[in-house]
Amino acid sequence: MLNIILFGAPGTGKGTQSKNIILKYHLVHLSTGDIIREEISKCSPVGLIAKTYIDQGLLVPDSIIIKQLFYRASRFEKPNGFIFDGFPRTLNQAEILDKTLNKKGYPVSMVFYLDVSEEELFKRIMCRSLHSNRADDNEKIIHKRIEVYYKETQPIIKFYEKQNKLITIKGMDSVDIVSGLISEEIDKYIDKNNLLLY
Ligand code: AMP
């Protein structure tokens, strides 16, 4: 199995890159942001709780996110692998993901850190806000989301660095260039590990 984490601050292009990767390698896309937005649109109890956090630019509690993620993942039988987009976002989430996947014998394969300057992040999300219809894509909340990223999410980088799984990709380039760099690394990994994907 090929389990990939796309890691980076809000606005680094994780969603866009995920779409390219799933098309090429037929992986299952698990975006915790999308999962939560779906729950909110259904007005489910989980969605209603999560909305109170998202609307403030805060992280949804680990207990909710982890349960939702593993429930969605369990619906797929023998996929080529997963692409985790927006997860993990706390050290606790990273540790639980590792423990769960290791136990199943399908550990995290590689972690792509999309590195984009703070100024560019802000510009990108403001631009996205023109058509995204996302309540959290507004100036005040964007600042909070970026602040939360640096405080709670960025420390995860070291966790994967220690495992030699982190690959830093300069995310400032065009979508196609970034996509090409990611594919190159994935192809190398597939060759080296003799993975067979269908
Ligand atoms: P995203 O679409 O990935 O930018 O996520 C939008 C919002 O959903 C975030 O600002 C958080 O409030 C919430 N969220 C998404 N993924 C997670 C996660 N792994 N842990 C906690 N909250 C999350």
PDB file of C-alpha atoms and ligand atoms in Angstrom, residues 32-33 37 54 58-60 65 86-89 93 134 136 145, ligand 1:
ATOM      1  CA  THR A  32     -10.552  15.888   6.805  1.00  0.00           C
ATOM      2  CA  GLY A  33     -11.604  19.420   5.800  1.00  0.00           C
ATOM      3  CA  ARG A  37     -17.663  20.329   5.534  1.00  0.00           C
ATOM      4  CA  ILE A  54     -14.133  25.952  12.011  1.00  0.00           C
ATOM      5  CA  LEU A  58      -9.656  26.614  15.317  1.00  0.00           C
ATOM      6  CA  LEU A  59      -8.931  22.913  14.988  1.00  0.00           C
ATOM      7  CA  VAL A  60     -11.815  20.512  15.494  1.00  0.00           C
ATOM      8  CA  ILE A  65     -11.630  14.153  13.544  1.00  0.00           C
ATOM      9  CA  GLY A  86      -5.189  18.030   6.060  1.00  0.00           C
ATOM     10  CA  PHE A  87      -4.489  15.188   8.460  1.00  0.00           C
ATOM     11  CA  PRO A  88      -2.615  14.932  10.796  1.00  0.00           C
ATOM     12  CA  ARG A  89      -2.753  18.456  12.182  1.00  0.00           C
ATOM     13  CA  GLN A  93      -3.159  12.805  15.436  1.00  0.00           C
ATOM     14  CA  ARG A 134     -16.047  28.843   2.545  1.00  0.00           C
ATOM     15  CA  ASP A 136     -13.468  30.343   7.013  1.00  0.00           C
ATOM     16  CA  ARG A 145      -5.854  29.506  10.826  1.00  0.00           C
TER      17      ARG A 145
HETATM   18  P1  AMP B   1      -9.006  22.400   5.459  1.00  0.00           P
HETATM   19  O1  AMP B   1     -10.053  22.253   4.423  1.00  0.00           O
HETATM   20  O2  AMP B   1      -8.057  21.241   5.499  1.00  0.00           O
HETATM   21  O3  AMP B   1      -8.297  23.729   5.402  1.00  0.00           O
HETATM   22  O4  AMP B   1      -9.752  22.374   6.882  1.00  0.00           O
HETATM   23  C1  AMP B   1     -10.736  23.342   7.229  1.00  0.00           C
HETATM   24  C2  AMP B   1     -10.963  23.324   8.725  1.00  0.00           C
HETATM   25  O5  AMP B   1     -11.420  22.017   9.135  1.00  0.00           O
HETATM   26  C3  AMP B   1      -9.728  23.579   9.571  1.00  0.00           C
HETATM   27  O6  AMP B   1      -9.452  24.970   9.731  1.00  0.00           O
HETATM   28  C4  AMP B   1     -10.128  22.913  10.891  1.00  0.00           C
HETATM   29  O7  AMP B   1     -11.033  23.724  11.609  1.00  0.00           O
HETATM   30  C5  AMP B   1     -10.894  21.683  10.407  1.00  0.00           C
HETATM   31  N1  AMP B   1      -9.974  20.538  10.231  1.00  0.00           N
HETATM   32  C6  AMP B   1      -9.621  19.918   9.071  1.00  0.00           C
HETATM   33  N2  AMP B   1      -8.762  18.924   9.279  1.00  0.00           N
HETATM   34  C7  AMP B   1      -8.543  18.892  10.610  1.00  0.00           C
HETATM   35  C8  AMP B   1      -7.738  18.103  11.465  1.00  0.00           C
HETATM   36  N3  AMP B   1      -6.958  17.112  10.978  1.00  0.00           N
HETATM   37  N4  AMP B   1      -7.778  18.357  12.786  1.00  0.00           N
HETATM   38  C9  AMP B   1      -8.553  19.330  13.302  1.00  0.00           C
HETATM   39  N5  AMP B   1      -9.325  20.122  12.561  1.00  0.00           N
HETATM   40  C10 AMP B   1      -9.332  19.925  11.220  1.00  0.00           C
END
